[in-house]
mmCIF file of C-alpha atoms in Angstrom:
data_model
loop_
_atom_site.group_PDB
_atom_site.id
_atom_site.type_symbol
_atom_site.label_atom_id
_atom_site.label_comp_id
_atom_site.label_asym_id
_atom_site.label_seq_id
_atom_site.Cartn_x
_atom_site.Cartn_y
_atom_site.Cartn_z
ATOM 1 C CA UNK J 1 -15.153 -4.126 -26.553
ATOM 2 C CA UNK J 2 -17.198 -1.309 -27.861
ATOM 3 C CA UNK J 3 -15.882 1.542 -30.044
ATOM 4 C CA UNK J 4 -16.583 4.876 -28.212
ATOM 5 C CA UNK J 5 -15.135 7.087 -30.921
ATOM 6 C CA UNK J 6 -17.155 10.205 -30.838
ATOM 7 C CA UNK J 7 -19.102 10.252 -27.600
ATOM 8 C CA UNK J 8 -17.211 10.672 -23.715
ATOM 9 C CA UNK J 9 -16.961 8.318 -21.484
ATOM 10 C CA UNK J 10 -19.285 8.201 -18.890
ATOM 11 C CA UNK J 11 -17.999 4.716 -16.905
ATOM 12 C CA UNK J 12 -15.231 1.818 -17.445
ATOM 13 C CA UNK J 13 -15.632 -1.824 -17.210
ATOM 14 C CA UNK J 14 -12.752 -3.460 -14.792
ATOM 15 C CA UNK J 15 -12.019 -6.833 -16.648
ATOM 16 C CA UNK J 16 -10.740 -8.107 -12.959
ATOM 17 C CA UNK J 17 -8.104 -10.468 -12.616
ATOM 18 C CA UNK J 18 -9.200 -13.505 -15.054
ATOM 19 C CA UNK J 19 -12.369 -13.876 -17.543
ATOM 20 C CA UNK J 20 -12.612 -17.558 -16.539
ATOM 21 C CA UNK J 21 -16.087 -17.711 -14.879
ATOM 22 C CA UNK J 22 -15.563 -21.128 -12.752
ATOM 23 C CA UNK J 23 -12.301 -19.039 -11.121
ATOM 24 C CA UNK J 24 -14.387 -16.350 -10.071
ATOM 25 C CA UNK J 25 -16.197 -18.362 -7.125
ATOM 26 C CA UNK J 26 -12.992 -19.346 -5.889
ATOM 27 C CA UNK J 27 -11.316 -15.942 -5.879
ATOM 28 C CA UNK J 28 -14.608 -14.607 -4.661
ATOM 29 C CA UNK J 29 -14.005 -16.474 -1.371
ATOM 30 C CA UNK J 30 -10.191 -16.396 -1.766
ATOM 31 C CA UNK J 31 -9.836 -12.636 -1.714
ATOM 32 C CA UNK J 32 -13.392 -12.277 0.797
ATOM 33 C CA UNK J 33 -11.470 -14.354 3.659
ATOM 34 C CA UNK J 34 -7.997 -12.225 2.862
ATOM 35 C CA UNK J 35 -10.558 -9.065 3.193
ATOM 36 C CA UNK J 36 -12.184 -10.236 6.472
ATOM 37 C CA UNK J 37 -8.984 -11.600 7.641
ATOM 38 C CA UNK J 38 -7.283 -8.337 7.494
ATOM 39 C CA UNK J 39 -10.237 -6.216 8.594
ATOM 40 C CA UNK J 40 -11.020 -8.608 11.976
ATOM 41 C CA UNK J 41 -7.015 -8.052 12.680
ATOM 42 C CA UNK J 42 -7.091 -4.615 12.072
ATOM 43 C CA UNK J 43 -10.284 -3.825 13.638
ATOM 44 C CA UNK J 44 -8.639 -6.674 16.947
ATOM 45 C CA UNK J 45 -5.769 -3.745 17.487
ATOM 46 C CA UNK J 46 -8.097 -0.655 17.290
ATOM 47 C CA UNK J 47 -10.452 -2.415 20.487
ATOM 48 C CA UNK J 48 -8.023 -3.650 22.144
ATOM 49 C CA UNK J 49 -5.487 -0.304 22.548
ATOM 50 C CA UNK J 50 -9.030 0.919 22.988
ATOM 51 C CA UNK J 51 -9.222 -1.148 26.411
ATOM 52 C CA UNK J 52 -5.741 -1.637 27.653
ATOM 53 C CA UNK J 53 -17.407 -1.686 3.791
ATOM 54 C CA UNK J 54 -17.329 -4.509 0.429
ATOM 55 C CA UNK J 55 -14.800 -3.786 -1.420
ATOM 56 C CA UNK J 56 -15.459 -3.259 -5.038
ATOM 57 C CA UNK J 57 -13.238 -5.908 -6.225
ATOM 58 C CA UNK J 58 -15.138 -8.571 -4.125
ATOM 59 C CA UNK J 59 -18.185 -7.286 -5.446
ATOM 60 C CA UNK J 60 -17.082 -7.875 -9.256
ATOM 61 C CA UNK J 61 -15.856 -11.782 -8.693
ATOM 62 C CA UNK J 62 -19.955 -12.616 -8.237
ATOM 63 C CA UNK J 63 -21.390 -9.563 -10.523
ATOM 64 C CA UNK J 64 -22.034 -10.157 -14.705
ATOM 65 C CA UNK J 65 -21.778 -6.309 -14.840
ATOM 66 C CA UNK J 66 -18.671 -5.269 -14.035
ATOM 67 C CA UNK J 67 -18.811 -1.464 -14.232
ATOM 68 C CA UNK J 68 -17.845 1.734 -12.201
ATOM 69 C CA UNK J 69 -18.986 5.558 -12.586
ATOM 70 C CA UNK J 70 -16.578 7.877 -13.742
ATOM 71 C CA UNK J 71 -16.468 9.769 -10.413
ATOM 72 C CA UNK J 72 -16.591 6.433 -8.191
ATOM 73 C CA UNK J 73 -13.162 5.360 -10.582
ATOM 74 C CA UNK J 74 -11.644 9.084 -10.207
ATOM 75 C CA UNK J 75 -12.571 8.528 -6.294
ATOM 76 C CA UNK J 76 -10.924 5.436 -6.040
ATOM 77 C CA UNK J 77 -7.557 5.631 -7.738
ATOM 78 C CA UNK J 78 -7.654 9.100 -5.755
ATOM 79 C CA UNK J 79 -7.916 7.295 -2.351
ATOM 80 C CA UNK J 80 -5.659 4.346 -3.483
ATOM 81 C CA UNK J 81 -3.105 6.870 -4.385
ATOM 82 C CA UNK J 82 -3.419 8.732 -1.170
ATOM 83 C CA UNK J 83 -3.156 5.192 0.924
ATOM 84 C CA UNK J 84 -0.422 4.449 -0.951
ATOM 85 C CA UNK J 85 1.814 7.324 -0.404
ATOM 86 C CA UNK J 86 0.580 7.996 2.991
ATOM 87 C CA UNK J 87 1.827 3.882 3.745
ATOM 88 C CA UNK J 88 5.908 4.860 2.153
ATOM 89 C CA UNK J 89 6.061 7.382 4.803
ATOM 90 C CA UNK J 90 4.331 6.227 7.863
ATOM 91 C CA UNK J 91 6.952 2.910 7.227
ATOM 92 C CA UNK J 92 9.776 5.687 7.219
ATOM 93 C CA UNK J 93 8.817 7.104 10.437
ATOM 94 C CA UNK J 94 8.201 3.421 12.196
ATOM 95 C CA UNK J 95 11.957 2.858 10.891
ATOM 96 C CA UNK J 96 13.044 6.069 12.489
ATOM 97 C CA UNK J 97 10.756 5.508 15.727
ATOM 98 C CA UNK J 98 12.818 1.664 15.945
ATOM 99 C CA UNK J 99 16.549 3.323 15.221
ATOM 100 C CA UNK J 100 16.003 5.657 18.302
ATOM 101 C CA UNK J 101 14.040 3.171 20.372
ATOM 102 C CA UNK J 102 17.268 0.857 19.870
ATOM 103 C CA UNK J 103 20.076 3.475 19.233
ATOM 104 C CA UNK J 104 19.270 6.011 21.964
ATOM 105 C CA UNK J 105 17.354 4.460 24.530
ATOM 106 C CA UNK J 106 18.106 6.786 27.083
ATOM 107 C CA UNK J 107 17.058 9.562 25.006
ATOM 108 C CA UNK J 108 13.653 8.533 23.514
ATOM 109 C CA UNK J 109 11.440 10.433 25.090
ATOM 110 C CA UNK J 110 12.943 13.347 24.535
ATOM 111 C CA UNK J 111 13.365 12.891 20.929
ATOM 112 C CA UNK J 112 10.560 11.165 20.539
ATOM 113 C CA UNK J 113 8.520 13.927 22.200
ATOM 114 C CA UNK J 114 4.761 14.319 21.512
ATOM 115 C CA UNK J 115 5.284 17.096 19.459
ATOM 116 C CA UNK J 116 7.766 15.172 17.190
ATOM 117 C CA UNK J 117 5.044 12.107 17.374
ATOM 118 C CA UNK J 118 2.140 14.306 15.542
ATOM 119 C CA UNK J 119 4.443 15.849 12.953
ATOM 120 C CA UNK J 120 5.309 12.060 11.842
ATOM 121 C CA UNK J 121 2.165 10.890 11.919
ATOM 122 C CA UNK J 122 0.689 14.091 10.251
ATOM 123 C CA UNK J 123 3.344 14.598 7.596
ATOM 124 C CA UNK J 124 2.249 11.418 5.621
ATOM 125 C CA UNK J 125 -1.091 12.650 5.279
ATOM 126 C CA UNK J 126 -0.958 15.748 4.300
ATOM 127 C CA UNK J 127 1.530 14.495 1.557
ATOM 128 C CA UNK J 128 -0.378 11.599 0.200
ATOM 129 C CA UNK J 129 -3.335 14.020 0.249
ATOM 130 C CA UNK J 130 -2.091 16.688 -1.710
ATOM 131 C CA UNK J 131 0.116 15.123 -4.263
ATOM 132 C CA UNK J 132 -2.239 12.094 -4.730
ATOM 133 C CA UNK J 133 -4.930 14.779 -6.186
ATOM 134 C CA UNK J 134 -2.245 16.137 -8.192
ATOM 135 C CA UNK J 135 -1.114 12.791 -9.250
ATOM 136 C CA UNK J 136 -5.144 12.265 -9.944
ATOM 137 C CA UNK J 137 -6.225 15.587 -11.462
ATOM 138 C CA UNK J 138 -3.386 14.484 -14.679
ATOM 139 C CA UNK J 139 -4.478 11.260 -15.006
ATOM 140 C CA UNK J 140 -8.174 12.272 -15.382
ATOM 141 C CA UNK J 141 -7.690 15.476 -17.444
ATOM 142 C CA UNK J 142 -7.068 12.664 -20.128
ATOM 143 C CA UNK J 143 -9.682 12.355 -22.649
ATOM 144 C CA UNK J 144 -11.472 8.814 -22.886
ATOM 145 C CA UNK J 145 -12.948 8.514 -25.680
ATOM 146 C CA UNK J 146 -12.130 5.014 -27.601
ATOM 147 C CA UNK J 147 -12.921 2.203 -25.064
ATOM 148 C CA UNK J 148 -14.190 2.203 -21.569
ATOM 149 C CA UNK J 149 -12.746 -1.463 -20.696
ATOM 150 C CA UNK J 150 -10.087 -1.591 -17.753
ATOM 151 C CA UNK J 151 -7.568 -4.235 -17.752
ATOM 152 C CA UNK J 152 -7.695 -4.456 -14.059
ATOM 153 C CA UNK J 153 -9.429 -5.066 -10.819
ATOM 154 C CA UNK J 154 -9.244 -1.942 -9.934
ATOM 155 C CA UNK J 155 -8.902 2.010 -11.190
ATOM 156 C CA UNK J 156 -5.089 2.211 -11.929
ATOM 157 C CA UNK J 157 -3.167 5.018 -13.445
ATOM 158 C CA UNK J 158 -1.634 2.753 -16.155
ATOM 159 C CA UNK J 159 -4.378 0.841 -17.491
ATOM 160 C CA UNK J 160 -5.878 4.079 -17.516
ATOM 161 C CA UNK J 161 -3.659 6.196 -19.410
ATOM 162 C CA UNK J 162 -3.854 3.287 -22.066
ATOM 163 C CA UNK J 163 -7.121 3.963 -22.836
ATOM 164 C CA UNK J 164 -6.457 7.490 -23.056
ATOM 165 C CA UNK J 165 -7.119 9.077 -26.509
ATOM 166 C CA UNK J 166 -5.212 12.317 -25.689
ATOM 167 C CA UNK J 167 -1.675 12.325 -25.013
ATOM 168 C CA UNK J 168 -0.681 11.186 -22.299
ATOM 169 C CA UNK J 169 3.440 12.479 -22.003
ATOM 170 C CA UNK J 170 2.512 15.079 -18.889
ATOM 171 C CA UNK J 171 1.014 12.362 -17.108
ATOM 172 C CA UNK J 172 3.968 9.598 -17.940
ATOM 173 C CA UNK J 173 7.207 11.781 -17.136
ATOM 174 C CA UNK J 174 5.012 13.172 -13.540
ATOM 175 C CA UNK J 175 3.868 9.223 -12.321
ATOM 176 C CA UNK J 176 7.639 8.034 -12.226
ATOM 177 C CA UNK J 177 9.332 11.289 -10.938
ATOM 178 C CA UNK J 178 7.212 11.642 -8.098
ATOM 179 C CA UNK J 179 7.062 8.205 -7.671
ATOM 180 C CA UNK J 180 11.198 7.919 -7.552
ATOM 181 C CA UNK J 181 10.755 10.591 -5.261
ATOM 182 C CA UNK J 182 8.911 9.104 -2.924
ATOM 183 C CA UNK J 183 10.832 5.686 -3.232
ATOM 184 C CA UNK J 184 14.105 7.466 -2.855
ATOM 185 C CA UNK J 185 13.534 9.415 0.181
ATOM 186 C CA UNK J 186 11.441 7.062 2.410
ATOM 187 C CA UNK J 187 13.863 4.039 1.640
ATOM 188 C CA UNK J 188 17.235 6.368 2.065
ATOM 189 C CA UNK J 189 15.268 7.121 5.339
ATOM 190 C CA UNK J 190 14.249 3.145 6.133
ATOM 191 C CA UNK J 191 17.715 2.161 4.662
ATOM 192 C CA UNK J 192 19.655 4.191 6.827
ATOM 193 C CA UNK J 193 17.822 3.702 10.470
ATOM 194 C CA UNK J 194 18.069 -0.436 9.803
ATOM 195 C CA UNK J 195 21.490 0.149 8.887
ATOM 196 C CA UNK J 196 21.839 1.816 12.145
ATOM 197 C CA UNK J 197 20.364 -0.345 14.264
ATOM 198 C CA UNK J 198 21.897 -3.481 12.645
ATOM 199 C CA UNK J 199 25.340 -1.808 13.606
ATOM 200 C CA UNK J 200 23.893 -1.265 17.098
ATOM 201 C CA UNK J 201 22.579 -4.843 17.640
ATOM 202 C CA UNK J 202 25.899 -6.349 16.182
ATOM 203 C CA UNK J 203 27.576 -4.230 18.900
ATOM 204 C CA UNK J 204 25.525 -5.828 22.167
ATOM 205 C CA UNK J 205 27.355 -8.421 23.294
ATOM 206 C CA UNK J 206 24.666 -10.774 25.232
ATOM 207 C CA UNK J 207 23.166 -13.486 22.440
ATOM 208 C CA UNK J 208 19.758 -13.325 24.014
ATOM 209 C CA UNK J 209 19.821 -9.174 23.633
ATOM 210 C CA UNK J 210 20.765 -9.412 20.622
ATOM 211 C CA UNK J 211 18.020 -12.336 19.198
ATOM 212 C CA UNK J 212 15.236 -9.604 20.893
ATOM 213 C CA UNK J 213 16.153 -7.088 19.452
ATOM 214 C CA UNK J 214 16.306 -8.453 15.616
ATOM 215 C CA UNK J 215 13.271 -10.410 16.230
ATOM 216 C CA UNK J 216 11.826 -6.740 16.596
ATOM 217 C CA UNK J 217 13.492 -5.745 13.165
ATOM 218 C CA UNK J 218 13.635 -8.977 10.815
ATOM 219 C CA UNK J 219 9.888 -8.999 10.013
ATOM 220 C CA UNK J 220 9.411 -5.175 9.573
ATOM 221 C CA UNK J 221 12.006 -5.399 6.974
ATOM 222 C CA UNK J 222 10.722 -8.345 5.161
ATOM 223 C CA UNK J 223 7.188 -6.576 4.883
ATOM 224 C CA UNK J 224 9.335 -3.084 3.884
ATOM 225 C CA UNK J 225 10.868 -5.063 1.213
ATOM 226 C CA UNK J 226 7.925 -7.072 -0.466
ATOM 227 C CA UNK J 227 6.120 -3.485 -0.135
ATOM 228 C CA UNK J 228 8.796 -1.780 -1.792
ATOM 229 C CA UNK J 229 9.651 -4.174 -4.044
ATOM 230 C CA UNK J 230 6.328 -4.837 -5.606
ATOM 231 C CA UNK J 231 5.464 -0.955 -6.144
ATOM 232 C CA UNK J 232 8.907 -0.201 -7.899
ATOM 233 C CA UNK J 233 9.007 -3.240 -10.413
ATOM 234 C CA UNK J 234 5.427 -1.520 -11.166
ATOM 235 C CA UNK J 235 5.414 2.304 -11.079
ATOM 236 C CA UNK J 236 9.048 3.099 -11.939
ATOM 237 C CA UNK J 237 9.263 1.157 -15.771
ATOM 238 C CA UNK J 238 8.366 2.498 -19.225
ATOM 239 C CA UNK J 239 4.196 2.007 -19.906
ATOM 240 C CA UNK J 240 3.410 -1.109 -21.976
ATOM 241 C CA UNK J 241 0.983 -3.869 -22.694
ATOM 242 C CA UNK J 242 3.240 -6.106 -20.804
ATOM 243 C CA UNK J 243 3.738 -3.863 -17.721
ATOM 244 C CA UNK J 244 -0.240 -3.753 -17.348
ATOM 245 C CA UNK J 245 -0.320 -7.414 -17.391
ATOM 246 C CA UNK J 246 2.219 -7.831 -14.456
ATOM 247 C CA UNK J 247 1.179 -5.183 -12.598
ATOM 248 C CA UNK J 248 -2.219 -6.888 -12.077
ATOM 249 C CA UNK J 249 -0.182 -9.508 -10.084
ATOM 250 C CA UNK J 250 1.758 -7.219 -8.267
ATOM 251 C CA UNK J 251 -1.534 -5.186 -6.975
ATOM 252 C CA UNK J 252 -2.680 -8.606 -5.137
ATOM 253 C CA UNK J 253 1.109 -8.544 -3.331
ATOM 254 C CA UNK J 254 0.507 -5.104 -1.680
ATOM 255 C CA UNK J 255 -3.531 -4.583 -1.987
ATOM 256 C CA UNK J 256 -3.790 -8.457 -0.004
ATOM 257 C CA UNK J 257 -0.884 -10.249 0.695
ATOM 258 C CA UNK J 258 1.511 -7.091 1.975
ATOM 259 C CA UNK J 259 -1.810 -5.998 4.119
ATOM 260 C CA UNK J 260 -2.212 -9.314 5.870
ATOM 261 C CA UNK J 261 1.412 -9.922 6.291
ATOM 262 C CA UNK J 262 1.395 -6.020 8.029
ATOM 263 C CA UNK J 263 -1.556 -7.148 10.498
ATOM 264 C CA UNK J 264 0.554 -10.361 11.532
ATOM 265 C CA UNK J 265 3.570 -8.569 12.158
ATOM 266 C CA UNK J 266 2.497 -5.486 13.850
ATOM 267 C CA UNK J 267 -0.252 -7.121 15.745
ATOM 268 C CA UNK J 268 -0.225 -11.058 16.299
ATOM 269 C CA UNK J 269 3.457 -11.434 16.590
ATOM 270 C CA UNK J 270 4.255 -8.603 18.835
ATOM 271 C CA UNK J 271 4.818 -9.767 22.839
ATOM 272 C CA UNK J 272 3.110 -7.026 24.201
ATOM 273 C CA UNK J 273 0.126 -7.416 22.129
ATOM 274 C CA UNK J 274 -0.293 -11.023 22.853
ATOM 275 C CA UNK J 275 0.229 -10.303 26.515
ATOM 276 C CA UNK J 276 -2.286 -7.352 26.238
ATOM 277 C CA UNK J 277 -4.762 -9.960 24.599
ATOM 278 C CA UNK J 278 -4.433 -12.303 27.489
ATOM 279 C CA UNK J 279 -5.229 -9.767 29.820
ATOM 280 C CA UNK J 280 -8.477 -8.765 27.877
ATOM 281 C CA UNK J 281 -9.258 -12.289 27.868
ATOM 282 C CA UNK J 282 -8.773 -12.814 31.826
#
């Protein structure tokens, strides 16, 4: 660690997941098939609706020089943050989407109308965009000037802010109010639709109806809670050394595991898709 006392910082070093070089082959290829794994699956959906980049993490398990640019780390937690709020919402509305899908059949298209379609597609954008910069413009208004070492694999606020050399209480009191926000209202939102449709399902009286229609809801809700879950034992606590620690661990959950899971259970598992893939196939 250098001392930077008295001059800015003009990059940070991300001190990645573990300093033990014979792990860093094996998480190389550990985290590059994860990677490729969910980018083939993703990329799979995309071409086939259609017919009926290394990420710097990777990059870092085989480099000795770990570093990123000031502007490519302000770029980065900016478009992680954006992802990330973009992904509570766009969940919300796929909970809504399944509670009138099951709850008013007979009534989906209307209230499911193109119109209503773009506004909750469009609507998780435009806030991820917006407060994501806001979220990113406090966090790098900090002044760096002591060390330029993140404990991370990746540009996060809260490693960040602990290497701030300003203070930092603007930035701490706005990360966990607008992320309660954000928790609050898209899980009231995904709380209440399952809740719905659980009543719904309970209500349908043939066995085999019902097994369809929670085979349709059981795995949404098991990647909705490891999502969830992950991201509010790390953004909504009090800023220590511990909570930078764990929150390394939690980033794999939702940056890997919660991605591939999402692939599997919106894609692979899904009837239709499978039957779409045969078709491609034939």
């Amino acid at each position: 660690m250098r001392n930077m006392t008295g001059s800015a910082v003009t990059e940070f070093v991300l001190l990645g997941l573990t300093d033990r070089p014979e792990l860093q082959p094996v998480l190389f290829m550990l985290f590059l098939e994860v990677s490729l794994l969910t980018l083939l699956g993703n990329v799979g959906m995309i071409m086939l609706i259609r017919l009926d980049a290394t990420p710097q993490m990777l990059t870092n398990f085989l480099s000795e020089k770990k570093t990123i640019s000031f502007g490519g780390c302000f770029t980065q937690c900016y478009i992680f943050i954006v992802l990330l709020l973009t992904e509570y919402y766009i969940l919300a509305a796929m909970a809504y989407d399944r509670y009138v899908a099951i709850c008013s059949p007979l009534r989906y298209s209307v209230q499911m109308s193109r119109r209503v379609c773009i506004c909750l597609a469009t609507f998780p954008y435009v806030y991820g965009f917006s407060d994501g910069l806001f979220q990113d413009i406090l966090t790098f208004r900090l002044t760096f000037c002591r060390s330029n070492v993140i404990n991370h694999f990746y540009c996060a606020d809260p490693p960040l802010i602990k290497l701030s050399c300003s203070d930092p209480y603007v930035k701490e009191r706005a990360m966990p109010i607008s992320s309660g926000f954000i928790l609050s209202s898209s899980l009231t939102i995904i709380l209440v639709s399952y809740a719905f449709i659980i009543a719904a399902i309970l209500r349908i009286k043939s066995a085999e109806g019902r097994h369809k229609d929670f085979s349709t809801c059981a795995s949404p809700m098991l990647a909705v809670t490891l999502f969830y879950g992950t991201l509010f034992c790390m953004y909504v606590r009090p800023l220590t050394d511990k909570t930078v620690e764990e929150s390394k661990i939690m980033s794999v959950f939702y940056t890997f595991v919660s991605s591939v899971l999402t692939t599997l259970i919106y894609s692979l598992w899904k009837r239709d898709v499978k039957q779409a893939f045969r078709n491609v196939l034939r």
